[in-house]
């Protein structure tokens, strides 16, 4: 089945990567999230989506910079190894793998929720899968497997088709709703920003979950024909995501007929009371019935494509963790016939099947797993101090200027910190506890305890954000307003933890050396 000399196959093009990046991000969340954002920002939801895109741009630039130096499979889960050593890398990689292991089963059950429109016995009145729904979720998890198993070329061909179809359908839906033409909503009912800039900033956190798939692109670095296109793919992917999200912001406001959605005219906050999918509700009351069918279709195809993309990405993270000796070296085994990390793929699939199945008998546990996905955002935070640390020792990536690198890193670290903070209570503490628990287990079983001193800044950073979510406006105590909590997070992160992280780098003589993969 496998042999050590088998190598990963360079098949992916820039177009493939762009579709992976956009197709893995845009899902049913934009249909629900846009209404929640408009409830606090009104038509200013458009600006909120734009600002969210700019925040993720800073994070994306760090992946562009570091991928130039370390173009390897699952690279984002290994960058920290070369600067901070083994313990930081273990924590960082665990944040990443939690994200990748939990998203596919969540998306599989998202497909089930879409199918519930046709046969309303898959989801109960509380919104949780029934036993029948959980079994169907397991089947979809298994259905993701062949898309990744038969090689990266097979994966890219299918993603180009289904991902491309998905994006065309989303674009059609957005333009279809814009054609409703209720453009007075943009200026009436309090104006374009009825709640001011504070409302727009309050809306941003609700949309941040829509941009996270940018980091999937560098995970496939050793399967790309020309690694130089990765930077362009990240930027084009982010642009495509942002354009679609802005269009959906415009679409919601332009299609909104207050009477049809049973919300008082001009009562933006009432949009959160719309039952189910707000775009489906608006389509059902329109004179454009074909929109109903497309909205239902994207509620099925959207999470399906996202699910199998993340399943494949997760196998690359486990592969990278095997290289770093965080988990068994067996996770680096490649399929002789298809050149993919087959054992890692089997593990990600089995874990996903288990998670999907427990959604019915133990919905409270499943809800905790959904919260724990926030761990993925904690993984963003290691990149900025790595960038600055490398410049201090004379190593340049995409950005050669130390000043530009400092600016990009500071903005990215502030953005990454806010993304985590805005994820709220109890998501961040759940994610932190899970990461630390797994780290202790691996430290003991796999003897991953080297360079602990160099990881203290990262541990402190995670604990700081956990405490801030407890105190913040979305936390248990709510002693800090949204604005003040965000300001504190920015200043403490950038002025304390960022320089602390830079100062915690390994001496250059003790840094593990990067060995460029053989093509």
Coordinates of C-alpha atoms in Angstrom, one line a residue:
X1 CA 0.0 0.0 0.0
X2 CA 2.8 2.4 0.8
X3 CA 6.5 2.8 0.4
X4 CA 8.9 5.3 1.8
X5 CA 10.3 6.5 -1.5
X6 CA 6.9 7.5 -2.8
X7 CA 6.7 11.3 -3.1
X8 CA 3.9 13.9 -3.2
X9 CA 2.9 14.8 -6.7
X10 CA 3.1 18.4 -8.1
X11 CA -0.2 18.8 -9.9
X12 CA -1.9 21.9 -8.6
X13 CA -2.0 25.2 -10.6
X14 CA -2.7 28.7 -9.5
X15 CA -6.3 28.3 -10.7
X16 CA -6.7 25.1 -8.6
X17 CA -5.5 26.9 -5.5
X18 CA -7.8 29.9 -6.0
X19 CA -10.8 27.6 -6.3
X20 CA -9.7 25.6 -3.2
X21 CA -9.3 28.9 -1.3
X22 CA -12.7 30.3 -2.2
X23 CA -14.5 27.0 -2.4
X24 CA -13.3 26.1 1.1
X25 CA -14.5 29.3 2.6
X26 CA -17.8 30.4 1.1
X27 CA -20.5 28.3 2.6
X28 CA -24.0 28.5 4.1
X29 CA -22.6 30.8 6.8
X30 CA -22.8 33.8 4.5
X31 CA -26.5 33.2 4.1
X32 CA -27.1 33.3 7.9
X33 CA -24.2 35.5 9.0
X34 CA -25.1 38.4 6.7
X35 CA -28.5 38.9 8.3
X36 CA -26.9 38.8 11.8
X37 CA -24.4 41.4 10.7
X38 CA -27.1 43.6 9.2
X39 CA -29.1 43.4 12.5
X40 CA -26.3 45.5 14.2
X41 CA -25.0 47.5 11.3
X42 CA -27.9 47.9 8.9
X43 CA -26.7 48.5 5.3
X44 CA -23.3 49.1 6.9
X45 CA -22.9 45.3 6.7
X46 CA -21.2 46.0 3.4
X47 CA -18.5 48.0 5.1
X48 CA -18.2 45.4 7.8
X49 CA -17.5 42.7 5.2
X50 CA -14.9 44.9 3.6
X51 CA -13.1 45.6 6.9
X52 CA -13.2 41.9 7.7
X53 CA -11.5 41.2 4.4
X54 CA -8.8 43.8 5.2
X55 CA -8.1 42.2 8.6
X56 CA -7.7 38.8 6.9
X57 CA -5.4 40.4 4.3
X58 CA -2.9 41.1 7.0
X59 CA -3.0 37.5 8.2
X60 CA -2.8 36.2 4.6
X61 CA 0.3 38.3 4.1
X62 CA 2.1 36.5 6.9
X63 CA 1.4 33.1 5.1
X64 CA 2.7 34.6 1.9
X65 CA 5.9 35.8 3.6
X66 CA 6.7 32.5 5.4
X67 CA 5.7 30.2 2.6
X68 CA 8.4 31.9 0.5
X69 CA 10.9 30.6 3.1
X70 CA 9.3 27.3 4.0
X71 CA 7.4 25.9 1.0
X72 CA 6.5 22.5 2.5
X73 CA 3.5 20.4 2.9
X74 CA 1.4 21.5 5.9
X75 CA 3.9 24.3 6.2
X76 CA 1.8 26.6 8.5
X77 CA 1.9 23.9 11.1
X78 CA 5.8 23.8 10.9
X79 CA 6.8 27.4 10.6
X80 CA 7.1 27.8 14.3
X81 CA 9.4 24.8 14.6
X82 CA 12.2 26.7 13.0
X83 CA 12.0 29.8 15.2
X84 CA 10.6 28.7 18.6
X85 CA 11.3 24.9 18.7
X86 CA 9.3 21.9 19.5
X87 CA 6.8 22.8 22.2
X88 CA 5.6 26.0 20.5
X89 CA 5.3 24.0 17.3
X90 CA 3.3 21.3 19.0
X91 CA 0.9 23.8 20.5
X92 CA 0.6 25.6 17.1
X93 CA 0.1 22.4 15.2
X94 CA -2.6 21.2 17.7
X95 CA -4.5 24.4 17.2
X96 CA -4.4 23.7 13.5
X97 CA -5.4 20.1 13.6
X98 CA -8.3 20.7 15.9
X99 CA -9.7 23.1 13.3
X100 CA -9.1 20.6 10.4
X101 CA -10.5 17.6 12.3
X102 CA -13.7 19.2 13.4
X103 CA -14.8 21.2 10.4
X104 CA -15.4 18.3 8.0
X105 CA -18.0 16.6 10.3
X106 CA -19.6 20.0 11.0
X107 CA -19.9 20.5 7.2
X108 CA -21.2 16.9 6.7
X109 CA -24.0 17.7 9.1
X110 CA -24.5 21.0 7.3
X111 CA -25.3 18.9 4.2
X112 CA -27.8 17.0 6.3
X113 CA -29.4 20.2 7.4
X114 CA -29.8 21.2 3.8
X115 CA -31.4 17.9 2.9
X116 CA -33.8 18.3 5.9
X117 CA -35.7 20.7 3.6
X118 CA -36.9 17.7 1.5
X119 CA -37.3 15.2 4.4
X120 CA -37.7 17.0 7.7
X121 CA -36.7 14.1 9.9
X122 CA -32.9 14.6 9.9
X123 CA -32.9 17.6 12.3
X124 CA -35.0 18.0 15.4
X125 CA -36.8 21.1 16.6
X126 CA -33.7 22.2 18.6
X127 CA -31.6 22.2 15.5
X128 CA -29.6 19.1 16.4
X129 CA -29.3 16.0 14.2
X130 CA -31.6 13.1 14.9
X131 CA -30.1 9.6 14.9
X132 CA -31.0 9.3 11.3
X133 CA -29.4 12.6 10.6
X134 CA -26.2 11.6 12.4
X135 CA -26.0 8.4 10.4
X136 CA -26.4 10.4 7.2
X137 CA -23.7 12.7 8.4
X138 CA -21.4 9.7 8.8
X139 CA -22.2 8.6 5.3
X140 CA -21.2 12.1 4.0
X141 CA -18.0 12.0 5.9
X142 CA -17.2 8.7 4.1
X143 CA -18.3 10.3 0.8
X144 CA -15.6 13.0 1.3
X145 CA -12.9 10.3 1.4
X146 CA -12.6 9.3 -2.4
X147 CA -12.3 13.0 -3.4
X148 CA -9.0 13.0 -1.5
X149 CA -7.9 9.4 -1.8
X150 CA -7.5 9.2 -5.6
X151 CA -4.7 11.7 -5.8
X152 CA -4.4 15.5 -5.8
X153 CA -5.1 15.6 -9.6
X154 CA -8.4 13.9 -9.1
X155 CA -9.1 16.2 -6.1
X156 CA -8.3 19.3 -8.1
X157 CA -10.4 18.2 -11.1
X158 CA -13.5 17.6 -8.9
X159 CA -12.9 20.8 -6.9
X160 CA -12.6 22.8 -10.1
X161 CA -16.0 21.5 -11.2
X162 CA -18.0 21.4 -8.0
X163 CA -16.2 24.3 -6.4
X164 CA -16.7 26.3 -9.6
X165 CA -20.3 25.3 -9.8
X166 CA -20.7 26.3 -6.2
X167 CA -19.3 29.8 -6.8
X168 CA -21.5 30.3 -9.9
X169 CA -24.6 29.4 -7.9
X170 CA -23.6 31.7 -5.1
X171 CA -23.0 34.5 -7.5
X172 CA -26.4 33.8 -9.2
X173 CA -28.2 33.9 -5.9
X174 CA -26.6 37.2 -4.9
X175 CA -27.4 38.9 -8.2
X176 CA -30.9 37.4 -8.2
X177 CA -31.7 39.0 -4.8
X178 CA -30.1 42.3 -5.8
X179 CA -32.6 42.4 -8.7
X180 CA -35.4 42.7 -6.1
X181 CA -34.6 46.4 -6.1
X182 CA -35.6 47.6 -2.7
X183 CA -32.8 50.2 -2.9
X184 CA -34.5 52.6 -0.5
X185 CA -33.4 50.4 2.3
X186 CA -29.8 51.8 1.8
X187 CA -30.8 55.3 2.8
X188 CA -34.1 55.0 4.7
X189 CA -34.6 53.6 8.2
X190 CA -31.7 55.5 9.8
X191 CA -29.4 55.8 6.8
X192 CA -26.6 53.7 5.5
X193 CA -25.1 53.3 9.0
X194 CA -28.1 53.5 11.4
X195 CA -26.0 52.5 14.4
X196 CA -22.9 54.4 13.4
X197 CA -19.3 53.0 13.1
X198 CA -19.8 51.2 16.4
X199 CA -22.5 49.1 14.8
X200 CA -20.2 48.3 11.8
X201 CA -17.4 47.2 14.2
X202 CA -19.9 45.1 16.1
X203 CA -20.8 43.3 12.9
X204 CA -17.3 42.4 11.9
X205 CA -16.9 39.5 14.4
X206 CA -20.0 37.8 13.0
X207 CA -18.3 37.6 9.6
X208 CA -14.8 36.6 10.5
X209 CA -15.5 32.9 10.3
X210 CA -16.0 33.3 6.6
X211 CA -12.4 34.0 5.7
X212 CA -10.4 31.2 7.5
X213 CA -9.7 28.9 4.5
X214 CA -6.9 31.1 3.2
X215 CA -4.4 28.9 5.1
X216 CA -5.5 25.8 3.3
X217 CA -3.6 27.0 0.2
X218 CA 0.0 26.8 1.6
X219 CA -0.8 23.4 3.2
X220 CA -0.5 22.0 -0.4
X221 CA 2.9 23.6 -1.1
X222 CA 4.6 20.4 -2.1
X223 CA 1.8 19.5 -4.5
X224 CA 1.9 22.8 -6.4
X225 CA 3.6 22.8 -9.8
X226 CA 5.1 26.2 -9.2
X227 CA 5.3 27.4 -5.5
X228 CA 5.7 31.0 -6.6
X229 CA 2.0 31.1 -7.5
X230 CA 0.9 30.4 -3.9
X231 CA 1.2 34.1 -2.9
X232 CA -1.0 35.2 -5.9
X233 CA -3.5 32.4 -5.1
X234 CA -3.9 33.6 -1.5
X235 CA -4.5 37.2 -2.6
X236 CA -7.0 36.2 -5.4
X237 CA -8.8 33.9 -3.1
X238 CA -9.2 36.6 -0.5
X239 CA -10.4 39.0 -3.1
X240 CA -12.9 36.5 -4.4
X241 CA -14.3 35.8 -1.0
X242 CA -14.6 39.5 -0.1
X243 CA -16.4 40.3 -3.4
X244 CA -18.9 37.5 -2.8
X245 CA -19.5 38.5 0.8
X246 CA -20.0 42.2 -0.1
X247 CA -22.4 41.1 -2.9
X248 CA -24.4 39.2 -0.3
X249 CA -24.5 42.2 1.9
X250 CA -25.9 44.3 -0.9
X251 CA -28.3 41.4 -1.8
X252 CA -29.8 41.2 1.7
X253 CA -30.5 44.9 1.9
X254 CA -31.8 45.2 -1.7
X255 CA -34.1 42.1 -1.3
X256 CA -35.5 43.0 2.1
X257 CA -39.2 43.3 2.1
X258 CA -40.0 43.9 5.8
X259 CA -43.6 42.7 5.6
X260 CA -42.6 39.4 4.0
X261 CA -40.1 38.5 6.7
X262 CA -42.5 39.7 9.4
X263 CA -40.2 42.3 10.8
X264 CA -41.3 45.9 11.6
X265 CA -40.3 48.3 8.9
X266 CA -36.8 49.7 9.7
X267 CA -36.3 47.5 12.7
X268 CA -32.9 46.1 11.7
X269 CA -32.3 44.3 15.0
X270 CA -35.4 42.2 14.2
X271 CA -33.6 40.4 11.4
X272 CA -32.2 38.0 13.9
X273 CA -35.7 36.8 14.6
X274 CA -36.2 35.5 11.0
X275 CA -36.6 31.7 11.4
X276 CA -34.2 29.5 9.4
X277 CA -32.3 30.7 6.4
X278 CA -33.3 34.4 5.8
X279 CA -32.5 34.2 2.1
X280 CA -34.8 31.2 1.7
X281 CA -37.5 33.0 3.6
X282 CA -37.2 36.0 1.2
X283 CA -37.1 33.8 -1.8
X284 CA -40.3 32.0 -0.7
X285 CA -42.2 35.3 -0.6
X286 CA -40.8 36.6 -3.9
X287 CA -41.9 36.5 -7.5
X288 CA -38.7 34.7 -8.4
X289 CA -39.4 31.1 -7.3
X290 CA -36.3 29.7 -9.1
X291 CA -34.3 31.3 -6.4
X292 CA -35.8 28.9 -3.8
X293 CA -34.3 25.9 -5.7
X294 CA -30.8 27.5 -6.0
X295 CA -30.7 28.5 -2.3
X296 CA -31.6 24.9 -1.3
X297 CA -29.0 23.5 -3.7
X298 CA -26.2 25.7 -2.3
X299 CA -27.2 24.7 1.2
X300 CA -26.2 21.2 0.2
X301 CA -23.4 21.6 -2.3
X302 CA -21.8 24.5 -0.2
X303 CA -20.9 22.5 2.9
X304 CA -20.1 19.3 0.9
X305 CA -17.3 21.0 -1.0
X306 CA -16.0 22.8 2.1
X307 CA -16.1 19.5 4.0
X308 CA -14.0 17.4 1.6
X309 CA -11.5 20.3 1.1
X310 CA -10.9 20.5 4.8
X311 CA -10.6 16.8 5.1
X312 CA -7.8 16.8 2.6
X313 CA -6.1 19.8 4.3
X314 CA -6.3 18.0 7.6
X315 CA -4.4 15.0 6.3
X316 CA -1.6 17.4 5.2
X317 CA -1.5 18.8 8.8
X318 CA -1.2 15.3 10.3
X319 CA 1.5 14.6 7.7
X320 CA 3.4 17.7 8.8
X321 CA 3.0 16.8 12.5
X322 CA 4.5 13.4 11.6
X323 CA 7.5 15.1 10.1
X324 CA 7.9 17.1 13.2
X325 CA 7.6 13.9 15.4
X326 CA 4.6 15.4 17.3
X327 CA 2.7 12.3 16.3
X328 CA 3.8 9.0 14.9
X329 CA 6.1 9.1 11.9
X330 CA 3.6 6.7 10.3
X331 CA 1.4 9.7 9.5
X332 CA 4.0 10.6 6.8
X333 CA 3.3 7.4 4.8
X334 CA 2.2 8.1 1.2
X335 CA 0.0 6.0 -1.1
X336 CA 2.1 4.3 -3.7
X337 CA -0.6 4.6 -6.3
X338 CA -1.9 8.1 -5.6
X339 CA 0.9 10.0 -3.8
X340 CA -1.2 11.3 -1.0
X341 CA -0.7 11.0 2.8
X342 CA -3.0 8.0 3.1
X343 CA -2.7 7.1 6.7
X344 CA -3.2 10.7 7.8
X345 CA -6.3 10.8 5.5
X346 CA -7.7 7.6 7.1
X347 CA -7.2 9.1 10.6
X348 CA -8.9 12.4 9.7
X349 CA -11.8 10.5 8.2
X350 CA -12.2 8.1 11.2
X351 CA -12.2 11.0 13.7
X352 CA -14.7 12.9 11.5
X353 CA -17.0 9.9 11.4
X354 CA -16.9 9.6 15.2
X355 CA -17.6 13.3 15.7
X356 CA -20.5 13.2 13.2
X357 CA -22.0 10.2 14.9
X358 CA -22.0 11.6 18.5
X359 CA -23.9 14.6 17.3
X360 CA -27.2 12.8 17.9
X361 CA -26.7 10.9 21.2
X362 CA -24.6 13.7 22.7
X363 CA -25.5 17.0 21.1
X364 CA -24.0 19.0 24.1
X365 CA -20.6 17.3 23.4
X366 CA -20.9 18.1 19.7
X367 CA -21.6 21.8 20.5
X368 CA -18.4 21.9 22.5
X369 CA -16.5 20.6 19.5
X370 CA -18.0 23.3 17.4
X371 CA -16.8 25.9 19.9
X372 CA -13.3 24.3 19.9
X373 CA -12.9 25.0 16.2
X374 CA -11.8 28.5 17.4
X375 CA -8.4 26.8 18.2
X376 CA -7.6 27.3 14.5
X377 CA -7.6 31.1 15.0
X378 CA -5.1 30.7 17.9
X379 CA -2.8 29.1 15.3
X380 CA -2.7 32.4 13.3
X381 CA -0.8 34.1 16.1
X382 CA 2.6 32.5 15.7
X383 CA 3.3 33.9 12.2
X384 CA 3.8 37.6 13.1
X385 CA 6.6 37.1 15.7
X386 CA 8.3 34.6 13.4
X387 CA 8.4 37.3 10.6
X388 CA 10.0 39.9 12.9
X389 CA 12.4 37.4 14.5
X390 CA 13.6 36.3 11.1
X391 CA 14.3 39.9 10.0
X392 CA 16.3 40.5 13.2
X393 CA 18.6 37.6 12.2
X394 CA 18.9 38.8 8.6
X395 CA 16.5 36.3 7.0
X396 CA 14.1 37.8 4.5
X397 CA 10.9 36.3 3.1
X398 CA 8.4 37.9 0.8
X399 CA 8.9 41.3 2.5
X400 CA 12.5 42.3 2.4
X401 CA 12.1 45.6 4.3
X402 CA 12.3 45.2 8.1
X403 CA 10.0 48.3 8.5
X404 CA 7.3 46.8 6.2
X405 CA 7.6 43.4 7.9
X406 CA 7.1 45.1 11.3
X407 CA 4.0 46.9 10.1
X408 CA 2.5 43.8 8.5
X409 CA 3.3 41.6 11.5
X410 CA 1.9 44.1 14.0
X411 CA -1.4 44.5 12.0
X412 CA -1.6 40.8 11.5
X413 CA -1.0 40.1 15.2
X414 CA -3.6 42.6 16.2
X415 CA -6.1 41.1 13.7
X416 CA -5.4 37.5 14.8
X417 CA -5.9 38.5 18.5
X418 CA -9.2 40.3 17.8
X419 CA -10.5 37.3 15.7
X420 CA -9.9 35.1 18.7
X421 CA -11.2 37.6 21.2
X422 CA -14.4 38.2 19.2
X423 CA -15.0 34.4 19.0
X424 CA -16.2 34.9 22.6
X425 CA -17.1 32.8 25.6
X426 CA -17.0 29.9 26.0
X427 CA -15.4 29.1 22.6
X428 CA -11.9 30.4 23.4
X429 CA -11.6 28.7 26.9
X430 CA -12.9 25.4 25.4
X431 CA -10.4 25.6 22.6
X432 CA -7.6 26.5 25.0
X433 CA -8.3 23.6 27.4
X434 CA -8.5 21.1 24.6
X435 CA -5.2 22.3 23.1
X436 CA -3.4 22.2 26.5
X437 CA -4.8 18.8 27.4
X438 CA -3.7 17.3 24.1
X439 CA -0.3 19.0 24.5
X440 CA 0.2 17.4 27.9
X441 CA -0.7 14.0 26.5
X442 CA 1.7 14.3 23.6
X443 CA 4.5 15.8 25.7
X444 CA 4.3 12.7 27.9
X445 CA 3.7 10.0 25.3
X446 CA 5.9 11.3 22.5
X447 CA 8.4 13.1 24.7
X448 CA 7.7 16.5 23.0
X449 CA 9.1 18.8 25.7
X450 CA 12.2 20.5 24.2
X451 CA 12.4 24.3 24.1
X452 CA 9.6 24.8 26.6
X453 CA 11.1 28.1 27.8
X454 CA 10.7 29.4 24.2
X455 CA 7.0 28.6 24.3
X456 CA 6.0 30.5 27.5
X457 CA 5.0 33.6 25.6
X458 CA 2.6 31.6 23.5
X459 CA 1.1 29.8 26.5
X460 CA 0.7 33.2 28.2
X461 CA -0.9 34.7 25.1
X462 CA -3.5 31.9 24.9
X463 CA -4.3 32.3 28.6
X464 CA -4.6 36.1 28.2
X465 CA -7.2 35.8 25.4
X466 CA -9.1 33.2 27.4
X467 CA -9.3 35.6 30.4
X468 CA -10.3 38.5 28.2
X469 CA -13.2 36.6 26.7
X470 CA -14.3 35.8 30.2
X471 CA -14.3 39.5 31.1
X472 CA -15.5 40.9 27.8
X473 CA -18.9 41.9 26.4
X474 CA -19.5 38.4 25.1
X475 CA -18.1 36.7 28.2
X476 CA -19.4 35.4 31.5
X477 CA -18.8 38.6 33.5
X478 CA -19.4 41.2 30.8
X479 CA -17.4 43.8 32.7
X480 CA -15.7 45.2 29.6
X481 CA -17.6 46.8 26.7
X482 CA -17.0 45.6 23.2
X483 CA -14.9 48.7 22.4
X484 CA -12.7 48.7 25.5
X485 CA -12.2 45.0 25.5
X486 CA -11.0 45.2 21.8
X487 CA -8.7 48.1 22.6
X488 CA -7.1 46.3 25.5
X489 CA -6.6 43.1 23.4
X490 CA -4.9 45.1 20.6
X491 CA -2.5 47.1 22.9
X492 CA -1.6 44.2 25.2
X493 CA -1.1 41.8 22.2
X494 CA 1.0 44.2 20.1
X495 CA 3.0 45.9 22.9
X496 CA 3.6 42.9 25.2
X497 CA 3.1 39.5 23.6
X498 CA 4.4 40.4 20.1
X499 CA 7.8 41.6 21.3
X500 CA 7.9 38.9 24.0
X501 CA 7.4 36.3 21.2
X502 CA 10.2 37.8 19.1
X503 CA 12.5 37.8 22.1
X504 CA 11.7 34.1 22.8
X505 CA 13.1 32.9 19.5
X506 CA 15.8 30.2 19.6
X507 CA 19.4 31.2 19.1
X508 CA 20.2 30.9 15.4
X509 CA 22.8 28.1 16.1
X510 CA 20.0 26.0 17.8
X511 CA 17.3 26.5 15.3
X512 CA 16.2 23.4 13.3
X513 CA 17.3 23.8 9.7
X514 CA 14.8 23.8 6.9
X515 CA 15.5 21.2 4.2
X516 CA 13.8 22.1 0.9
X517 CA 11.6 19.2 -0.3
X518 CA 12.7 17.3 -3.3
X519 CA 10.4 17.9 -6.3

